[in-house]
Tab-separated table of C-alpha atoms and ligand atoms in Angstrom:
chain	number	residue	atom	x	y	z
A	128	MET	CA	-1.316	14.140	2.334
A	129	ILE	CA	-4.987	14.887	2.897
A	130	VAL	CA	-6.976	12.220	4.759
A	131	LEU	CA	-10.751	12.468	4.394
A	132	PRO	CA	-13.082	11.356	7.179
A	133	ARG	CA	-14.852	8.042	6.504
A	134	LYS	CA	-18.328	7.005	7.529
A	135	GLU	CA	-17.421	3.378	6.934
A	136	PHE	CA	-14.559	1.198	5.687
A	137	TYR	CA	-14.951	-2.268	4.161
A	138	GLY	CA	-12.596	-4.323	2.031
A	139	GLU	CA	-10.068	-7.108	1.448
A	140	TYR	CA	-6.393	-6.136	1.628
A	141	THR	CA	-3.104	-7.792	0.759
A	142	VAL	CA	-0.434	-5.656	2.408
A	143	PRO	CA	3.296	-5.877	1.487
A	144	GLY	CA	5.667	-8.586	2.715
A	145	ASP	CA	7.059	-8.674	6.230
A	146	LYS	CA	9.917	-6.247	6.845
A	147	SER	CA	11.752	-8.308	9.475
A	148	ILE	CA	11.569	-11.492	7.389
A	149	THR	CA	12.677	-9.723	4.172
A	150	HIS	CA	15.789	-8.268	5.888
A	151	ARG	CA	16.735	-11.717	7.177
A	152	ALA	CA	16.018	-13.492	3.871
A	153	VAL	CA	18.422	-11.099	2.104
A	154	MET	CA	21.203	-11.279	4.693
A	155	LEU	CA	21.123	-15.037	5.252
A	156	ASN	CA	20.847	-15.961	1.562
A	157	GLY	CA	23.578	-13.393	0.952
A	158	ILE	CA	26.080	-15.587	2.823
A	159	ALA	CA	24.596	-18.957	1.831
A	160	GLU	CA	25.864	-21.503	-0.684
A	161	GLY	CA	23.676	-21.384	-3.803
A	162	GLU	CA	20.927	-19.228	-5.265
A	163	ALA	CA	17.516	-18.390	-3.770
A	164	LEU	CA	14.320	-16.703	-4.846
A	165	VAL	CA	12.598	-14.562	-2.216
A	166	THR	CA	8.991	-13.879	-3.228
A	167	ASN	CA	6.544	-11.314	-1.784
A	168	ALA	CA	9.656	-9.508	-0.524
A	169	LEU	CA	9.049	-6.042	0.912
A	170	LEU	CA	10.728	-3.562	-1.422
A	171	GLY	CA	10.349	-0.626	0.975
A	172	GLU	CA	13.271	1.713	1.641
A	173	ASP	CA	14.511	-0.138	4.748
A	174	CYS	CA	14.790	-3.508	3.017
A	175	LEU	CA	16.355	-1.858	-0.049
A	176	SER	CA	19.040	-0.522	2.325
A	177	THR	CA	19.768	-4.134	3.307
A	178	VAL	CA	19.897	-5.112	-0.380
A	179	SER	CA	22.401	-2.367	-1.221
A	180	CYS	CA	24.585	-3.181	1.824
A	181	MET	CA	24.648	-6.902	0.969
A	182	ARG	CA	25.552	-6.044	-2.629
A	183	ALA	CA	28.384	-3.832	-1.372
A	184	LEU	CA	29.595	-6.778	0.725
A	185	GLY	CA	29.651	-9.079	-2.331
A	186	ALA	CA	26.263	-10.824	-2.626
A	187	GLU	CA	24.625	-10.801	-6.078
A	188	ILE	CA	21.032	-9.600	-5.857
A	189	GLU	CA	18.562	-8.991	-8.698
A	190	ILE	CA	15.385	-7.082	-7.931
A	191	GLY	CA	12.253	-8.208	-9.791
A	192	LYS	CA	8.582	-7.414	-9.272
A	193	GLY	CA	8.082	-8.168	-5.576
A	194	ALA	CA	10.840	-10.771	-5.753
A	195	LEU	CA	14.568	-10.939	-5.147
A	196	ARG	CA	16.997	-13.413	-6.671
A	197	ILE	CA	20.019	-13.777	-4.417
A	198	ARG	CA	23.316	-15.550	-4.989
A	199	GLY	CA	25.314	-15.858	-1.793
A	200	ALA	CA	29.006	-14.966	-1.590
A	201	ARG	CA	32.017	-14.997	0.680
A	202	LEU	CA	31.710	-11.428	1.931
A	203	HIS	CA	34.462	-8.825	1.559
A	204	ASP	CA	35.141	-5.520	3.345
A	205	ALA	CA	32.819	-2.611	2.467
A	206	ASP	CA	31.303	0.698	3.492
A	207	CYS	CA	27.587	0.222	4.082
A	208	TYR	CA	24.976	2.981	4.206
A	209	CYS	CA	21.948	1.729	6.161
A	210	GLY	CA	19.608	4.687	5.553
A	211	ASN	CA	16.854	4.823	8.186
A	212	SER	CA	17.040	1.116	8.993
A	213	GLY	CA	18.017	0.016	12.508
A	214	THR	CA	17.527	-3.641	11.606
A	215	THR	CA	20.014	-3.319	8.724
A	216	MET	CA	22.707	-1.741	10.869
A	217	ARG	CA	22.310	-3.930	13.939
A	218	LEU	CA	22.031	-7.261	12.147
A	219	LEU	CA	24.954	-6.380	9.852
A	220	MET	CA	27.144	-5.726	12.899
A	221	GLY	CA	26.653	-9.380	13.889
A	222	LEU	CA	26.803	-10.764	10.363
A	223	ALA	CA	30.044	-8.916	9.524
A	224	ALA	CA	31.649	-9.926	12.838
A	225	GLY	CA	30.727	-13.584	12.233
A	226	GLN	CA	31.960	-13.572	8.633
A	227	GLY	CA	35.267	-11.945	9.647
A	228	VAL	CA	34.939	-8.905	7.385
A	229	GLY	CA	35.547	-5.224	8.031
A	230	VAL	CA	32.597	-2.842	7.570
A	231	ARG	CA	31.898	0.783	8.251
A	232	LEU	CA	28.184	1.310	8.895
A	233	THR	CA	26.537	4.707	8.526
A	234	GLY	CA	22.933	5.876	8.460
A	235	ASP	CA	20.648	8.888	8.124
A	236	ALA	CA	20.199	11.499	10.886
A	237	SER	CA	17.515	9.452	12.712
A	238	LEU	CA	19.544	6.208	12.640
A	239	SER	CA	22.713	8.073	13.654
A	240	GLY	CA	20.949	9.059	16.892
A	241	ARG	CA	19.997	5.499	17.902
A	242	PRO	CA	21.917	3.342	20.411
A	243	MET	CA	24.365	0.788	18.973
A	244	GLU	CA	26.342	-0.240	22.093
A	245	ARG	CA	23.462	-2.571	23.062
A	246	VAL	CA	24.593	-4.684	20.079
A	247	ALA	CA	28.333	-3.950	20.160
A	248	LYS	CA	28.752	-4.852	23.850
A	249	PRO	CA	27.436	-8.445	23.749
A	250	LEU	CA	29.173	-9.020	20.378
A	251	ARG	CA	32.492	-8.023	22.005
A	252	LEU	CA	31.945	-10.827	24.544
A	253	LEU	CA	32.263	-13.237	21.587
A	254	GLY	CA	35.523	-11.506	20.577
A	255	ALA	CA	34.181	-9.024	18.016
A	256	ASP	CA	36.211	-5.861	17.406
A	257	ILE	CA	33.643	-3.069	17.133
A	258	LEU	CA	33.906	0.692	17.518
A	259	THR	CA	30.897	2.951	17.908
A	260	THR	CA	30.870	6.746	17.848
A	261	ASP	CA	29.771	7.803	21.344
A	262	GLY	CA	27.646	4.640	21.406
A	263	LYS	CA	26.065	5.401	18.029
A	264	ALA	CA	26.780	5.258	14.280
A	265	PRO	CA	29.129	5.420	12.436
A	266	VAL	CA	30.033	1.914	13.593
A	267	THR	CA	33.203	0.131	12.505
A	268	VAL	CA	33.521	-3.655	12.635
A	269	ARG	CA	37.071	-4.963	12.160
A	270	PRO	CA	37.894	-8.590	11.328
A	271	ALA	CA	38.471	-10.666	14.473
A	272	LYS	CA	38.286	-14.298	15.559
A	273	LEU	CA	35.098	-15.103	17.488
A	274	SER	CA	34.575	-17.839	20.079
A	275	GLY	CA	31.229	-19.116	21.294
A	276	ARG	CA	30.079	-18.570	24.896
A	277	GLU	CA	26.951	-17.727	26.888
A	278	VAL	CA	25.557	-14.234	26.361
A	279	ASP	CA	22.506	-12.415	27.718
A	280	THR	CA	20.717	-9.805	25.614
A	281	ALA	CA	20.394	-7.014	28.156
A	282	SER	CA	17.532	-5.342	26.254
A	283	ALA	CA	14.487	-7.359	25.104
A	284	SER	CA	15.379	-6.810	21.449
A	285	ALA	CA	15.139	-9.137	18.465
A	286	GLN	CA	17.762	-7.033	16.733
A	287	VAL	CA	20.297	-7.629	19.514
A	288	LYS	CA	19.442	-11.345	19.685
A	289	SER	CA	19.640	-11.722	15.899
A	290	ALA	CA	23.002	-9.927	15.675
A	291	LEU	CA	24.371	-12.423	18.208
A	292	LEU	CA	22.912	-15.425	16.358
A	293	LEU	CA	24.397	-14.228	13.054
A	294	ALA	CA	27.802	-13.686	14.686
A	295	ALA	CA	27.566	-17.138	16.288
A	296	LEU	CA	27.431	-18.727	12.813
A	297	GLY	CA	31.122	-17.865	12.490
A	298	ALA	CA	32.218	-18.314	16.121
A	299	ASP	CA	34.261	-21.356	17.160
A	300	GLY	CA	32.347	-23.768	19.369
A	301	GLU	CA	28.866	-23.144	20.739
A	302	THR	CA	27.118	-19.876	21.523
A	303	PHE	CA	24.137	-19.663	23.886
A	304	VAL	CA	21.991	-16.534	23.647
A	305	HIS	CA	19.529	-15.958	26.529
A	306	GLU	CA	16.750	-13.394	26.560
A	307	SER	CA	14.476	-12.524	29.484
A	308	VAL	CA	11.331	-12.021	27.371
A	309	LYS	CA	10.990	-13.858	24.076
A	310	THR	CA	11.233	-11.540	21.060
A	311	ARG	CA	10.417	-12.202	17.400
A	312	ASP	CA	12.074	-15.440	16.287
A	313	HIS	CA	12.230	-15.126	12.492
A	314	THR	CA	16.039	-15.457	12.501
A	315	GLU	CA	15.886	-18.747	14.369
A	316	ARG	CA	13.230	-20.183	12.037
A	317	MET	CA	15.131	-19.154	8.914
A	318	LEU	CA	18.426	-20.514	10.245
A	319	VAL	CA	16.741	-23.902	10.756
A	320	ALA	CA	15.441	-23.806	7.153
A	321	MET	CA	18.946	-22.985	5.872
A	322	GLY	CA	20.634	-25.865	7.638
A	323	ALA	CA	22.338	-24.119	10.566
A	324	ASP	CA	23.157	-26.127	13.680
A	325	ILE	CA	20.694	-24.351	15.980
A	326	ARG	CA	18.426	-25.345	18.867
A	327	VAL	CA	15.848	-23.294	20.700
A	328	LEU	CA	15.253	-24.202	24.351
A	329	GLY	CA	12.695	-21.813	25.859
A	330	ASN	CA	14.231	-18.336	25.892
A	331	THR	CA	17.705	-19.672	25.046
A	332	VAL	CA	19.054	-20.293	21.555
A	333	ARG	CA	22.142	-22.444	20.992
A	334	VAL	CA	24.079	-22.018	17.741
A	335	LYS	CA	27.158	-23.914	16.588
A	336	LYS	CA	29.472	-22.662	13.864
A	337	SER	CA	27.589	-23.374	10.618
A	338	ALA	CA	27.589	-22.794	6.883
A	339	LEU	CA	24.176	-22.060	5.351
A	340	HIS	CA	22.562	-23.365	2.193
A	341	ALA	CA	20.323	-21.067	0.136
A	342	ALA	CA	16.564	-21.376	0.689
A	343	ASP	CA	13.690	-20.039	-1.405
A	344	ILE	CA	11.451	-17.998	0.863
A	345	GLU	CA	7.878	-16.824	0.400
A	346	VAL	CA	7.540	-13.843	2.732
A	347	PRO	CA	4.194	-13.614	4.606
A	348	CYS	CA	2.408	-10.247	4.538
A	349	ASP	CA	3.533	-7.990	7.375
A	350	ILE	CA	1.238	-7.994	10.431
A	351	SER	CA	2.719	-4.588	11.338
A	352	GLY	CA	1.437	-3.237	7.978
A	353	ALA	CA	-1.864	-5.161	8.136
A	354	ALA	CA	-2.486	-3.719	11.617
A	355	TYR	CA	-3.498	-0.326	10.139
A	356	PHE	CA	-6.180	-1.985	7.986
A	357	MET	CA	-7.254	-4.230	10.882
A	358	ALA	CA	-7.711	-1.084	12.998
A	359	MET	CA	-9.745	0.538	10.189
A	360	GLY	CA	-12.082	-2.482	10.330
A	361	ALA	CA	-12.358	-2.272	14.133
A	362	LEU	CA	-13.218	1.444	13.998
A	363	LEU	CA	-15.276	1.730	10.818
A	364	GLY	CA	-16.691	-1.476	9.334
A	365	GLU	CA	-15.052	-4.770	8.362
A	366	THR	CA	-11.702	-5.688	6.814
A	367	LEU	CA	-10.074	-8.927	5.733
A	368	CYS	CA	-6.274	-8.896	5.546
A	369	LYS	CA	-4.981	-11.838	3.509
A	370	ASN	CA	-1.894	-14.031	4.078
A	371	VAL	CA	-0.687	-12.228	7.179
A	372	GLY	CA	2.220	-13.631	9.219
A	373	VAL	CA	0.802	-14.641	12.611
A	374	ASN	CA	3.977	-15.817	14.350
A	375	GLY	CA	3.109	-15.704	18.071
A	376	THR	CA	6.078	-13.427	18.788
A	377	ARG	CA	4.393	-10.750	16.612
A	378	THR	CA	0.674	-11.037	17.427
A	379	GLY	CA	0.477	-8.758	20.472
A	380	ILE	CA	-1.998	-6.618	18.501
A	381	LEU	CA	-4.427	-9.571	18.563
A	382	THR	CA	-4.053	-9.828	22.360
A	383	VAL	CA	-4.849	-6.109	22.498
A	384	PHE	CA	-7.941	-6.759	20.327
A	385	ASP	CA	-9.009	-9.507	22.775
A	386	ARG	CA	-8.644	-7.157	25.744
A	387	MET	CA	-10.316	-4.180	24.016
A	388	GLY	CA	-13.281	-6.264	22.893
A	389	VAL	CA	-12.536	-6.100	19.152
A	390	ARG	CA	-14.332	-8.843	17.202
A	391	TYR	CA	-11.908	-10.649	14.912
A	392	GLY	CA	-11.137	-14.097	13.590
A	393	LEU	CA	-8.311	-15.977	11.856
A	394	GLU	CA	-9.213	-17.889	8.684
A	395	ASN	CA	-7.280	-20.151	6.335
A	396	GLU	CA	-4.461	-20.765	8.861
A	397	HIS	CA	-1.457	-22.528	7.345
A	398	MET	CA	2.359	-22.627	7.395
A	399	VAL	CA	4.578	-20.964	4.764
A	400	CYS	CA	8.352	-21.539	4.897
A	401	GLY	CA	8.276	-22.273	8.634
A	402	GLU	CA	6.094	-19.257	9.528
A	403	PRO	CA	2.369	-19.410	10.451
A	404	VAL	CA	0.114	-17.402	8.122
A	405	ALA	CA	-3.637	-16.585	8.202
A	406	ASP	CA	-6.289	-14.242	6.849
A	407	ILE	CA	-7.452	-11.870	9.609
A	408	ARG	CA	-11.043	-10.615	9.597
A	409	VAL	CA	-11.843	-7.681	11.899
A	410	LYS	CA	-15.310	-6.211	12.540
A	411	LYS	CA	-16.363	-2.869	13.939
A	412	SER	CA	-16.652	-3.129	17.712
A	413	PRO	CA	-17.145	-0.871	20.738
A	414	LEU	CA	-13.644	-0.539	22.250
A	415	ARG	CA	-12.709	-0.779	25.940
A	416	ALA	CA	-9.662	0.871	27.545
A	417	ILE	CA	-6.679	-1.386	28.263
A	418	ARG	CA	-3.563	-1.621	30.427
A	419	LEU	CA	-0.288	-2.802	28.937
A	420	CYS	CA	2.990	-3.417	30.760
A	421	ARG	CA	6.622	-4.322	30.036
A	422	GLU	CA	6.023	-8.032	29.354
A	423	ASP	CA	3.480	-7.135	26.668
A	424	MET	CA	5.919	-4.962	24.717
A	425	PRO	CA	8.080	-7.232	22.504
A	426	SER	CA	5.144	-8.707	20.550
A	427	LEU	CA	3.526	-5.314	19.833
A	428	ILE	CA	6.323	-2.748	20.048
A	429	ASP	CA	5.902	-1.478	16.463
A	430	GLU	CA	2.107	-1.256	16.863
A	431	LEU	CA	2.116	1.049	19.926
A	432	PRO	CA	1.442	4.317	18.032
A	433	LEU	CA	-1.557	2.600	16.392
A	434	ILE	CA	-2.682	1.091	19.708
A	435	ALA	CA	-2.601	4.637	21.125
A	436	VAL	CA	-5.038	5.630	18.342
A	437	LEU	CA	-7.390	2.769	19.275
A	438	CYS	CA	-7.151	3.814	22.950
A	439	ALA	CA	-8.043	7.398	21.957
A	440	TYR	CA	-11.324	6.003	20.529
A	441	ALA	CA	-11.971	3.535	23.412
A	442	GLU	CA	-14.237	3.939	26.402
A	443	GLY	CA	-12.209	4.692	29.543
A	444	GLU	CA	-8.625	5.464	30.451
A	445	SER	CA	-5.834	3.314	29.001
A	446	VAL	CA	-2.469	3.045	30.734
A	447	ILE	CA	0.661	1.887	28.884
A	448	THR	CA	3.827	1.363	30.943
A	449	GLY	CA	7.230	-0.297	30.410
A	450	ALA	CA	7.485	1.120	26.877
A	451	GLU	CA	10.610	3.300	27.187
A	452	GLU	CA	12.051	1.494	24.138
A	453	LEU	CA	9.772	3.764	22.126
A	454	ARG	CA	12.154	6.633	22.934
A	455	VAL	CA	14.844	5.111	20.654
A	456	LYS	CA	12.804	4.074	17.613
A	457	GLU	CA	12.805	5.929	14.258
A	458	SER	CA	11.595	8.923	16.290
A	459	ASP	CA	11.078	9.356	20.034
A	460	ARG	CA	7.739	7.602	19.715
A	461	ILE	CA	6.532	8.598	23.177
A	462	ARG	CA	6.857	12.229	22.146
A	463	THR	CA	5.684	11.815	18.519
A	464	THR	CA	2.748	9.528	19.405
A	465	ALA	CA	1.578	11.976	22.100
A	466	ALA	CA	1.866	14.908	19.662
A	467	MET	CA	-0.027	12.971	16.950
A	468	ILE	CA	-2.892	12.021	19.316
A	469	SER	CA	-3.189	15.613	20.625
A	470	ASP	CA	-3.051	17.039	17.080
A	471	VAL	CA	-6.061	14.941	16.022
A	472	GLY	CA	-7.988	16.079	19.114
A	473	GLY	CA	-7.308	13.199	21.545
A	474	GLU	CA	-6.357	13.365	25.221
A	475	ILE	CA	-2.979	11.822	26.039
A	476	LEU	CA	-0.446	12.286	28.803
A	477	PRO	CA	3.071	11.147	27.878
A	478	ARG	CA	5.103	9.565	30.694
A	479	ASP	CA	8.746	8.484	30.878
A	480	ASP	CA	7.856	4.908	29.953
A	481	GLY	CA	4.510	5.158	28.155
A	482	PHE	CA	1.221	7.049	28.099
A	483	ILE	CA	-2.128	7.564	29.769
A	484	ILE	CA	-4.870	8.021	27.177
A	485	ARG	CA	-8.419	9.128	27.921
A	486	GLY	CA	-10.697	7.721	25.214
A	487	GLN	CA	-13.407	9.726	23.451
A	488	LYS	CA	-16.350	8.725	21.225
A	489	SER	CA	-15.082	10.947	18.426
A	490	LEU	CA	-12.027	13.049	17.619
A	491	ALA	CA	-12.082	16.293	15.649
A	492	GLY	CA	-9.132	15.615	13.292
A	493	GLY	CA	-6.316	18.055	12.460
A	494	ARG	CA	-2.812	18.395	11.035
A	495	VAL	CA	-0.039	15.959	12.002
A	496	ASP	CA	3.742	16.168	11.550
A	497	PRO	CA	5.017	12.563	11.731
A	498	CYS	CA	8.621	13.804	12.154
A	499	GLY	CA	9.797	11.460	9.373
A	500	ASP	CA	8.500	8.377	11.204
A	501	HIS	CA	6.576	5.957	8.958
A	502	ARG	CA	4.583	4.349	11.758
A	503	ILE	CA	3.441	7.722	13.149
A	504	ALA	CA	2.280	8.758	9.647
A	505	MET	CA	0.256	5.545	9.116
A	506	SER	CA	-1.242	5.650	12.634
A	507	ALA	CA	-2.219	9.284	12.005
A	508	ALA	CA	-3.944	8.232	8.767
A	509	VAL	CA	-6.148	5.774	10.735
A	510	ALA	CA	-6.883	8.367	13.437
A	511	LEU	CA	-7.854	10.966	10.807
A	512	ALA	CA	-9.957	8.590	8.669
A	513	ALA	CA	-12.041	7.781	11.774
A	514	SER	CA	-12.295	11.441	12.868
A	515	GLU	CA	-15.078	13.986	12.313
A	516	ARG	CA	-13.267	16.274	9.883
A	517	GLY	CA	-10.180	14.322	8.762
A	518	GLY	CA	-7.014	16.341	8.238
A	519	GLU	CA	-3.505	16.431	6.809
A	520	ILE	CA	-0.228	14.582	7.302
A	521	GLU	CA	2.957	16.509	6.523
A	522	ALA	CA	5.799	14.875	4.531
A	523	ALA	CA	3.810	11.638	4.404
A	524	ALA	CA	6.216	9.965	1.926
A	525	CYS	CA	8.025	8.516	4.962
A	526	VAL	CA	5.497	5.616	4.757
A	527	ASN	CA	7.717	4.267	1.940
A	528	ILE	CA	10.177	3.101	4.611
A	529	SER	CA	7.955	0.087	5.342
A	530	PHE	CA	4.772	0.358	3.260
A	531	PRO	CA	5.070	1.689	-0.312
A	532	GLY	CA	1.537	2.230	-1.647
A	533	PHE	CA	-0.029	2.699	1.803
A	534	PHE	CA	-2.165	5.717	0.900
A	535	GLU	CA	-3.252	4.205	-2.439
A	536	MET	CA	-4.430	1.075	-0.561
A	537	LEU	CA	-6.263	3.224	1.987
A	538	GLY	CA	-8.063	4.804	-0.993
B	1259	S3P	C1	12.930	-5.735	14.565
B	1259	S3P	C2	12.930	-5.722	15.927
B	1259	S3P	C3	12.311	-4.650	16.723
B	1259	S3P	C4	11.354	-3.822	15.887
B	1259	S3P	C5	11.924	-3.454	14.562
B	1259	S3P	C6	12.280	-4.697	13.758
B	1259	S3P	C7	13.595	-6.860	13.868
B	1259	S3P	O1	13.320	-3.790	17.212
B	1259	S3P	O2	10.958	-2.667	16.588
B	1259	S3P	O3	10.979	-2.700	13.816
B	1259	S3P	O4	13.374	-7.035	12.644
B	1259	S3P	O5	14.330	-7.603	14.525
B	1259	S3P	P1	14.108	-4.093	18.594
B	1259	S3P	O6	14.885	-5.338	18.396
B	1259	S3P	O7	15.001	-2.907	18.809
B	1259	S3P	O8	13.033	-4.213	19.626
């Protein structure tokens, strides 16, 4: 994919639906009583992996134009191929354990290299019978009786927390899930909307055994997808991203904007299906270097490759620490982000748990290999569009994992 350099960038954008919320809407309605319509669903490859797994497990799902009609079912045993999607595999481990079904979960080469014991271990504390392969996929979940208890999520991960909450739906008694730093809470909000017996007390969630009723869901646009167009506005002109989910557990990018001196505003703020939504207007601004640490990570983890691009164009030296989670994403994002920034002409020093980035007024551009990672490809597109000469992105179709139509929208 060739990315031309831009002198300016202005426009209004409606990016696809939120990936995390679409996965959850499919899984939860897939076990609920009744039929639901999920509109503005993200039909990217990751969410389609969740759709095909839930179909294999027994849910009836029709795919329309940006919408899914789902009829929930009592799940049965199945083999489930999760593609590239960590959220599909990890949440299904909890869902299958809670529903008492046997599943064998496999994935592509990238997913088969990612850690699964972080989910299996706490699920076993509830009584789940789970086998991993040297800590990774293939993962086998065998039917077992679960009992509620108190569990800590050792890693600050919404996927681990959500797997436990989904398992808790089928565990006898009460389950308390504690996390040290609050992570995205879409599962909790959706469980409330679907009638689960759930209470959130600070960083602890209590769930009692519950049956769910189907709920129609309008999915907000994904802030992780909008972020690329917000960054284009900050670097090159002005953008307005419409109907973006602005759940506080996801808006770390806005905190980064505050600290970097990016001018932005939220307009038309309202609630949709229990999630806050707004239009986000971002204007070209001189950028300052920032420091980010471990506590900042959960609300901006998926935006770090893009934040590295902004730092490469900021005045001063940015330091990002406490981000070792990046090593186990769709690629080793410390390595692939550092390679991407260097390939476009930036100065970056990768460290075990983050980066040091020395900002420059302009970058030359160049050729980037995203190593199959959608977020590296889209971050590279922003870096190249703002560069002097632009450049090329190899095998750029990986953007379809989370953002089909990304390059067409970029124009
Ligand atoms: C997600 C949680 C995050 C995030 C991923 C989606 C989710 O992963 O990086 O893209 O939908 O729960 P972790 O839970 O591993 O931090």
